[in-house]
Each structure stands twice: as C-alpha cells, then as structure tokens.
CSV table of C-alpha atoms (C1' of nucleotides) in Angstrom, one decimal:
chain,number,residue,atom,x,y,z
A,1,UNK,CA,111.6,119.7,-0.1
A,2,UNK,CA,109.1,122.5,0.0
A,3,UNK,CA,107.6,121.2,3.2
A,4,UNK,CA,110.8,120.9,5.0
A,5,UNK,CA,112.0,124.3,3.7
A,6,UNK,CA,108.9,125.9,5.2
A,7,UNK,CA,109.5,124.2,8.5
A,8,UNK,CA,113.1,125.4,8.5
A,9,UNK,CA,111.8,128.9,7.8
A,10,UNK,CA,109.5,128.7,10.7
A,11,UNK,CA,112.2,127.6,13.1
A,12,UNK,CA,114.5,130.3,11.9
A,13,UNK,CA,111.9,132.9,12.6
A,14,UNK,CA,111.5,131.5,16.0
A,15,UNK,CA,115.1,132.0,16.7
A,16,UNK,CA,115.0,135.5,15.3
A,17,UNK,CA,112.1,136.5,17.4
A,18,UNK,CA,114.0,135.3,20.4
A,19,UNK,CA,117.0,137.4,19.5
A,20,UNK,CA,119.2,134.4,18.6
A,21,UNK,CA,121.1,134.4,15.4
A,22,UNK,CA,119.8,131.6,13.2
A,23,UNK,CA,123.1,130.0,12.3
A,24,UNK,CA,123.2,126.9,10.1
A,25,UNK,CA,124.2,124.7,13.1
A,26,UNK,CA,121.6,126.0,15.4
A,27,UNK,CA,119.0,125.3,12.8
A,28,UNK,CA,120.3,121.8,12.4
A,29,UNK,CA,120.0,121.2,16.2
A,30,UNK,CA,116.6,122.7,16.2
A,31,UNK,CA,115.4,120.7,13.3
A,32,UNK,CA,116.6,117.5,14.9
A,33,UNK,CA,114.8,118.4,18.0
A,34,UNK,CA,111.7,119.1,16.0
A,35,UNK,CA,111.8,115.5,14.8
A,36,UNK,CA,111.8,114.2,18.3
A,37,UNK,CA,108.3,113.9,19.7
A,38,UNK,CA,109.6,113.4,23.2
A,39,UNK,CA,112.9,114.8,24.6
A,40,UNK,CA,116.5,114.1,23.9
A,41,UNK,CA,119.9,114.9,25.4
A,42,UNK,CA,122.7,116.9,23.8
A,43,UNK,CA,124.6,113.7,23.2
A,44,UNK,CA,121.7,112.0,21.5
A,45,UNK,CA,121.1,114.9,19.2
A,46,UNK,CA,124.7,115.1,18.3
A,47,UNK,CA,124.9,111.5,17.5
A,48,UNK,CA,121.8,111.6,15.3
A,49,UNK,CA,123.2,114.6,13.4
A,50,UNK,CA,126.6,112.9,12.9
A,51,UNK,CA,124.9,109.6,11.8
A,52,UNK,CA,122.9,111.6,9.3
A,53,UNK,CA,126.1,112.8,7.8
A,54,UNK,CA,126.3,116.3,9.3
A,55,UNK,CA,129.6,117.6,10.4
A,56,UNK,CA,128.9,119.3,13.7
A,57,UNK,CA,130.9,119.2,16.9
A,58,UNK,CA,129.6,118.1,20.2
A,59,UNK,CA,130.5,121.4,21.8
A,60,UNK,CA,128.5,123.2,19.2
A,61,UNK,CA,125.5,121.2,20.1
A,62,UNK,CA,125.9,122.0,23.8
A,63,UNK,CA,126.4,125.7,23.0
A,64,UNK,CA,123.4,125.8,20.7
A,65,UNK,CA,121.2,124.1,23.3
A,66,UNK,CA,122.5,126.4,26.0
A,67,UNK,CA,121.9,129.5,24.0
A,68,UNK,CA,118.5,128.5,22.8
A,69,UNK,CA,117.2,127.3,26.1
A,70,UNK,CA,118.3,130.5,27.7
A,71,UNK,CA,116.4,132.4,25.1
A,72,UNK,CA,113.4,130.3,25.8
A,73,UNK,CA,113.2,128.6,22.4
A,74,UNK,CA,113.7,125.1,23.8
A,75,UNK,CA,112.9,123.7,27.2
A,76,UNK,CA,115.5,122.1,29.4
A,77,UNK,CA,114.1,119.2,31.5
A,78,UNK,CA,116.5,118.0,34.2
A,79,UNK,CA,115.6,114.4,34.0
A,80,UNK,CA,117.8,111.9,35.7
A,81,UNK,CA,120.4,113.1,38.3
A,82,UNK,CA,123.0,113.6,35.7
A,83,UNK,CA,121.7,114.6,32.3
A,84,UNK,CA,119.6,117.3,30.9
A,85,UNK,CA,117.0,116.6,28.3
A,86,UNK,CA,115.9,119.2,25.8
A,87,UNK,CA,112.6,119.6,24.1
A,88,UNK,CA,111.0,121.8,21.5
A,89,UNK,CA,107.7,122.9,22.9
A,90,UNK,CA,104.8,125.0,22.0
A,91,UNK,CA,105.0,128.6,22.9
A,92,UNK,CA,102.0,128.6,25.1
A,93,UNK,CA,102.3,128.0,28.8
A,94,UNK,CA,102.0,124.3,29.5
A,95,UNK,CA,103.3,121.5,31.6
A,96,UNK,CA,104.5,118.0,31.0
A,97,UNK,CA,103.3,114.5,31.6
A,98,UNK,CA,106.3,112.2,31.3
A,99,UNK,CA,106.4,108.4,31.2
A,100,UNK,CA,109.0,107.4,33.7
A,101,UNK,CA,109.9,104.3,31.8
A,102,UNK,CA,110.1,105.3,28.1
A,103,UNK,CA,110.3,109.1,28.5
A,104,UNK,CA,107.3,109.7,26.3
A,105,UNK,CA,106.2,113.2,26.9
A,106,UNK,CA,102.8,114.8,26.6
A,107,UNK,CA,102.1,118.5,26.8
A,108,UNK,CA,99.4,119.5,29.1
A,109,UNK,CA,98.0,122.9,28.3
A,110,UNK,CA,96.5,125.2,30.8
A,111,UNK,CA,97.5,125.5,34.4
A,112,UNK,CA,95.7,124.7,37.6
A,113,UNK,CA,98.1,126.4,39.9
A,114,UNK,CA,98.5,130.0,38.9
A,115,UNK,CA,96.2,131.6,41.5
A,116,UNK,CA,97.4,129.3,44.2
A,117,UNK,CA,101.0,130.2,43.4
A,118,UNK,CA,100.6,133.9,43.5
A,119,UNK,CA,98.7,133.7,46.7
A,120,UNK,CA,101.2,131.6,48.4
A,121,UNK,CA,104.2,133.5,47.1
A,122,UNK,CA,102.8,136.9,48.2
A,123,UNK,CA,102.4,135.5,51.6
A,124,UNK,CA,106.1,134.7,51.7
A,125,UNK,CA,107.1,138.0,50.1
A,126,UNK,CA,108.5,136.3,47.0
A,127,UNK,CA,108.3,137.7,43.5
A,128,UNK,CA,107.4,134.8,41.2
A,129,UNK,CA,109.4,134.5,38.1
A,130,UNK,CA,108.2,131.1,36.9
A,131,UNK,CA,107.0,127.6,37.7
A,132,UNK,CA,107.2,124.1,36.4
A,133,UNK,CA,104.8,121.3,37.0
A,134,UNK,CA,106.1,117.8,36.0
A,135,UNK,CA,103.8,114.9,36.3
A,136,UNK,CA,105.4,111.5,36.1
A,137,UNK,CA,103.5,108.3,35.3
A,138,UNK,CA,103.3,105.2,33.1
A,139,UNK,CA,102.1,105.5,29.6
A,140,UNK,CA,99.6,102.9,28.4
A,141,UNK,CA,102.2,100.9,26.5
A,142,UNK,CA,104.5,100.7,29.5
A,143,UNK,CA,101.8,99.8,31.9
A,144,UNK,CA,100.9,96.8,29.6
A,145,UNK,CA,104.5,95.6,29.8
A,146,UNK,CA,104.6,95.7,33.6
B,1,UNK,CA,123.6,116.8,74.1
B,2,UNK,CA,120.2,115.5,75.1
B,3,UNK,CA,118.5,117.7,72.5
B,4,UNK,CA,120.7,116.5,69.7
B,5,UNK,CA,120.5,112.9,70.9
B,6,UNK,CA,116.7,113.2,70.6
B,7,UNK,CA,117.0,114.6,67.2
B,8,UNK,CA,119.3,111.8,66.1
B,9,UNK,CA,116.8,109.3,67.5
B,10,UNK,CA,114.0,110.8,65.4
B,11,UNK,CA,116.1,110.6,62.3
B,12,UNK,CA,117.1,107.0,63.0
B,13,UNK,CA,113.4,106.2,63.4
B,14,UNK,CA,112.6,107.8,60.1
B,15,UNK,CA,115.2,105.6,58.4
B,16,UNK,CA,113.8,102.5,60.1
B,17,UNK,CA,110.3,103.2,59.0
B,18,UNK,CA,111.5,103.6,55.5
B,19,UNK,CA,113.2,100.2,55.7
B,20,UNK,CA,116.7,101.6,55.5
B,21,UNK,CA,119.3,100.5,58.0
B,22,UNK,CA,120.3,103.4,60.2
B,23,UNK,CA,124.0,103.2,59.9
B,24,UNK,CA,126.3,105.7,61.6
B,25,UNK,CA,127.3,107.2,58.3
B,26,UNK,CA,123.8,107.5,57.0
B,27,UNK,CA,122.8,109.3,60.2
B,28,UNK,CA,125.7,111.7,59.8
B,29,UNK,CA,124.6,112.6,56.3
B,30,UNK,CA,121.0,112.9,57.5
B,31,UNK,CA,122.0,115.1,60.4
B,32,UNK,CA,124.0,117.4,58.2
B,33,UNK,CA,121.1,117.7,55.9
B,34,UNK,CA,118.8,118.5,58.8
B,35,UNK,CA,121.0,121.5,59.7
B,36,UNK,CA,120.6,122.9,56.2
B,37,UNK,CA,117.5,125.0,55.9
B,38,UNK,CA,117.6,124.9,52.1
B,39,UNK,CA,119.2,122.3,50.0
B,40,UNK,CA,122.7,121.0,49.4
B,41,UNK,CA,124.6,118.8,47.0
B,42,UNK,CA,126.4,115.6,47.8
B,43,UNK,CA,129.7,117.4,47.5
B,44,UNK,CA,128.7,120.2,49.8
B,45,UNK,CA,127.5,117.8,52.5
B,46,UNK,CA,130.6,115.7,52.3
B,47,UNK,CA,132.8,118.8,52.6
B,48,UNK,CA,130.9,120.0,55.7
B,49,UNK,CA,131.3,116.6,57.3
B,50,UNK,CA,135.0,116.4,56.6
B,51,UNK,CA,135.5,120.0,57.8
B,52,UNK,CA,133.7,119.0,61.0
B,53,UNK,CA,136.2,116.3,61.5
B,54,UNK,CA,134.2,113.3,60.4
B,55,UNK,CA,136.0,110.6,58.5
B,56,UNK,CA,133.5,109.7,55.8
B,57,UNK,CA,134.2,109.0,52.1
B,58,UNK,CA,132.6,110.9,49.3
B,59,UNK,CA,131.3,107.7,47.7
B,60,UNK,CA,129.6,106.9,51.0
B,61,UNK,CA,127.8,110.2,50.9
B,62,UNK,CA,126.6,109.6,47.4
B,63,UNK,CA,125.5,106.1,48.3
B,64,UNK,CA,123.7,107.3,51.4
B,65,UNK,CA,121.9,110.0,49.5
B,66,UNK,CA,121.0,107.6,46.8
B,67,UNK,CA,119.6,105.0,49.2
B,68,UNK,CA,117.7,107.5,51.3
B,69,UNK,CA,116.2,109.4,48.4
B,70,UNK,CA,115.1,106.2,46.8
B,71,UNK,CA,113.4,105.3,50.1
B,72,UNK,CA,111.7,108.7,50.2
B,73,UNK,CA,113.5,109.9,53.3
B,74,UNK,CA,115.1,112.8,51.4
B,75,UNK,CA,114.1,114.6,48.3
B,76,UNK,CA,116.3,115.0,45.3
B,77,UNK,CA,115.9,118.2,43.4
B,78,UNK,CA,117.6,118.4,40.0
B,79,UNK,CA,118.7,121.9,40.2
B,80,UNK,CA,121.1,123.2,37.6
B,81,UNK,CA,121.8,121.1,34.6
B,82,UNK,CA,124.4,119.1,36.2
B,83,UNK,CA,124.0,118.7,39.9
B,84,UNK,CA,121.4,117.2,42.2
B,85,UNK,CA,120.5,119.0,45.4
B,86,UNK,CA,119.1,117.1,48.3
B,87,UNK,CA,116.8,118.2,51.0
B,88,UNK,CA,115.2,116.8,54.1
B,89,UNK,CA,111.6,117.6,53.8
B,90,UNK,CA,108.5,117.2,55.8
B,91,UNK,CA,106.6,113.9,55.2
B,92,UNK,CA,103.4,115.6,54.0
B,93,UNK,CA,102.9,116.3,50.4
B,94,UNK,CA,104.2,119.7,49.5
B,95,UNK,CA,105.9,121.7,46.9
B,96,UNK,CA,108.8,124.1,46.7
B,97,UNK,CA,109.2,127.9,46.3
B,98,UNK,CA,112.9,128.5,45.5
B,99,UNK,CA,114.7,131.7,45.3
B,100,UNK,CA,116.6,131.6,42.0
B,101,UNK,CA,119.4,133.7,43.3
B,102,UNK,CA,120.2,132.5,46.8
B,103,UNK,CA,118.5,129.1,46.6
B,104,UNK,CA,116.5,129.7,49.7
B,105,UNK,CA,113.7,127.2,49.8
B,106,UNK,CA,110.2,127.4,51.3
B,107,UNK,CA,107.9,124.5,51.5
B,108,UNK,CA,104.4,125.1,50.2
B,109,UNK,CA,101.9,122.7,51.8
B,110,UNK,CA,98.8,121.6,50.1
B,111,UNK,CA,98.4,121.1,46.3
B,112,UNK,CA,96.3,122.9,43.8
B,113,UNK,CA,96.8,120.5,41.0
B,114,UNK,CA,95.7,117.0,42.1
B,115,UNK,CA,92.3,116.9,40.5
B,116,UNK,CA,93.5,118.6,37.4
B,117,UNK,CA,96.3,116.1,37.1
B,118,UNK,CA,94.2,113.0,37.5
B,119,UNK,CA,91.7,114.3,35.0
B,120,UNK,CA,94.3,115.1,32.4
B,121,UNK,CA,96.2,111.9,32.9
B,122,UNK,CA,93.2,109.7,32.6
B,123,UNK,CA,92.4,111.4,29.3
B,124,UNK,CA,95.8,110.3,28.0
B,125,UNK,CA,95.6,106.9,29.5
B,126,UNK,CA,98.5,107.5,31.9
B,127,UNK,CA,98.8,106.1,35.3
B,128,UNK,CA,100.1,108.9,37.6
B,129,UNK,CA,102.9,108.0,39.9
B,130,UNK,CA,103.8,111.4,41.1
B,131,UNK,CA,104.2,115.0,40.4
B,132,UNK,CA,106.5,117.9,41.3
B,133,UNK,CA,105.6,121.6,41.3
B,134,UNK,CA,108.6,123.9,41.5
B,135,UNK,CA,108.0,127.7,41.8
B,136,UNK,CA,111.0,129.9,41.2
B,137,UNK,CA,111.2,133.5,42.2
B,138,UNK,CA,113.1,136.1,44.2
B,139,UNK,CA,113.0,136.1,47.9
B,140,UNK,CA,112.6,139.5,49.7
B,141,UNK,CA,116.3,139.9,50.5
B,142,UNK,CA,117.4,139.2,46.9
B,143,UNK,CA,114.8,141.5,45.4
B,144,UNK,CA,116.2,144.3,47.6
B,145,UNK,CA,119.6,143.7,46.2
B,146,UNK,CA,118.5,144.0,42.6
C,1,DT,C1',129.2,83.0,58.7
C,2,DT,C1',127.0,85.7,55.8
C,3,DT,C1',125.4,90.0,54.6
C,4,DA,C1',125.5,94.9,54.3
C,5,DG,C1',128.2,99.1,54.7
C,6,DT,C1',132.6,101.7,53.7
C,7,DG,C1',137.1,103.7,52.0
C,8,DC,C1',139.9,104.5,48.4
C,9,DA,C1',141.2,105.0,43.9
C,10,DA,C1',140.1,104.4,39.3
C,11,DA,C1',136.8,104.9,35.8
C,12,DA,C1',132.9,106.6,33.3
C,13,DG,C1',130.3,110.2,31.7
C,14,DT,C1',128.6,114.8,30.9
C,15,DT,C1',129.5,119.5,30.2
C,16,DT,C1',132.6,123.5,29.7
C,17,DT,C1',136.5,126.0,28.1
C,18,DG,C1',140.8,127.7,25.5
C,19,DC,C1',142.4,128.7,21.4
C,20,DA,C1',142.9,129.0,16.6
C,21,DT,C1',140.1,129.3,12.5
C,22,DG,C1',136.5,130.6,9.3
C,23,DG,C1',132.5,133.2,8.0
C,24,DT,C1',129.5,137.4,7.9
C,25,DC,C1',128.1,142.1,8.2
D,1,DG,C1',138.2,144.9,10.6
D,2,DA,C1',135.0,143.5,14.3
D,3,DC,C1',132.2,140.1,15.8
D,4,DC,C1',130.1,135.9,16.3
D,5,DA,C1',130.0,130.9,15.6
D,6,DT,C1',132.7,126.6,15.4
D,7,DG,C1',135.9,122.6,15.7
D,8,DC,C1',138.9,120.2,18.2
D,9,DA,C1',141.1,118.7,22.1
D,10,DA,C1',142.0,119.3,26.8
D,11,DA,C1',140.1,120.2,31.2
D,12,DA,C1',136.8,120.3,34.9
D,13,DC,C1',133.4,118.2,37.5
D,14,DT,C1',130.0,115.1,39.1
D,15,DT,C1',128.8,110.6,39.9
D,16,DT,C1',129.6,105.5,39.8
D,17,DT,C1',132.1,101.3,40.4
D,18,DG,C1',135.6,97.6,41.6
D,19,DC,C1',137.8,95.6,45.2
D,20,DA,C1',139.5,94.8,49.6
D,21,DC,C1',138.2,95.3,54.3
D,22,DT,C1',135.3,95.8,58.4
D,23,DA,C1',131.3,95.6,61.2
D,24,DA,C1',127.2,93.7,62.4
D,25,DA,C1',123.2,90.1,62.6
DNA sequence: TTTAGTGCAAAAGTTTTGCATGGTC
DNA sequence: GACCATGCAAAACTTTTGCACTAAA
C-alpha cells in the first residue's frame, strides 16, 4: 500500500505543478494511465476503471483527459482516423516509436531535428511552438508473427 | 479548359501509377484537393463539390479519400482529436509546418531525422515502416494578429 | 457477365454538452 | 455562498456499412 500511496502522491504533485486540481477522479484516470505501458483511449481507460469497481462516468474520463492533456500532464496521440490515444509520458522532451500492429510504444529521448526546424521555420517566417516526431514500425514480436 | 484538362490528366496518371482506378468521382475529389493549398476534411471537400453543383455522395468522398490515402496518393493528417484532414502533397519525402491558428501548411523538404531514427529503432529491434514530423507554429499573419 | 464504383439511408462509434447534484474552500 | 467537479442522458458529429443500382471491362 505504501508503494502505491507514494505513486499517487507523485501523480498528484504532477497535477498540482501543472495547475490542475488533483481531484479523486483525475487521479484515478492518471493512475490507470500509469499502469499502461503503451497508450489507451478514453473508452478503454473508462472500461478498466469500471471493471475494477470504480464508479466513474465516461464523460468524466473524457473531461479529465482533456484537462490534463491541455495542461501537458498527458500526451494525446491521434492514432487512427477516429480515436485519440492518451499516454503518460516522461517530462523530458522525447518522441515516440510505435508498433503499427500492437501499439506498443517506446519513448525516444533526445531530438535530431531541433536545429533543422528552427532554421526552416525562420526561413518561412513562422514562430515555432512545438513539434512531434512519430516513428512507426514493427516491434520484434510482431515482425516474428508476419 | 486546356490547362485544367492537362491538370486532370496529370492527376489521373497519378492514380494509375498508384494502382487506383481513376474514376470520375475520385478525380473530382482529387481535383478539389488540388485547389486547396492547405488541408481539408472529407466533409469540407464534399460540401465544396456539392456547392459547385457536383452530384456526389458523402460516402463516396470518404471512400475515395480512404482508397487514395491508402495508395499513398494523398496524405492523411490526424489533426484535432476527432477529424482527419487530407492533403495532396508532393511525391518527395517531406514534412509539414502547420500554423496552429489558421491551418496554413508549408511543406518542408528534406529530413533531419533519418539516420537518428534508424539508429534508435535498430537498438530497440524495431523495423521502421515510416515516420512523420509535424511542426506547429504561428504563421507571420497570425502572429501579427496576436 | 462479372467486377468495381456509387447513392442513399441507416447504423455505429466517439466525443461533447446541458443540467441538476454534491463537495470543497 | 461561490466555485469546481461529476453523473447521467441526450445530442452532435464523424465515419462506416448494407443494399440496390449502375457503369465499365
């Protein structure tokens, strides 16, 4: 219990620092997201919480994810055409390597593009506010199965 | 008329080369996409065609965009959480610089990340199938307006 | 004649919203 | 009391699908 209490504490602090009230429900969603090594949709997270016996509404999960992703606490990855996946990531700048079959996600730290981006953007007169590099591929397990 | 006929010809050839039958409706959608300097959703494209007097169903536009983006003739950019934008891009490998306010899109040719990606992916045992770099920012006009 | 494309309407799915309620500072 | 978070159900939207029909190879 101590271990998970500590974890919850850390997540709550993360919300605080981002200026988001650490409500019980937001913590539930965040905790559930922390258990997921890859990414998950709002619907999936809601189902897991309900299956686990938590009484939380679907709309609340959507609102929590919306608030938290806006605050930068979770990442929103537009995956397929029609659904958004969420992920609890490290704070440091990083990118994603995603298996296109099983959705396994690996964080890639560092960034090879920063200089290039600022150079190109300056040339176009743009002010850069951010960037995202998504690499798709097949993870070892899925390549086997091919 | 000659000019636009030539253009249509070129688009038809692009479909052929991708192994997609160049039906009249697919050409309509492709033509409409060619007029759009930035990107557009299926709904927007359909509306423009209908407003222009074309009799084409919404489902057909969706099917056309699905087929053509699968064949690599058009790019699908998952924009917001819930809608996919499509774009007719150059064939060469490139990335996008998108204004987060007005959605103006600029193609950035070249790629600063290829070596880095293959190095990192190899380390993880992944086989890379593709990557996408999206840079967001403010275009000169929108920065003025701030 | 057989296959691929299309229109239309219905269906499926995801996400958002209105409103009343409950909790917290 | 003021404000924020929530539950629930309805609504809004985007996208997909079933089916009948048409056009083309």
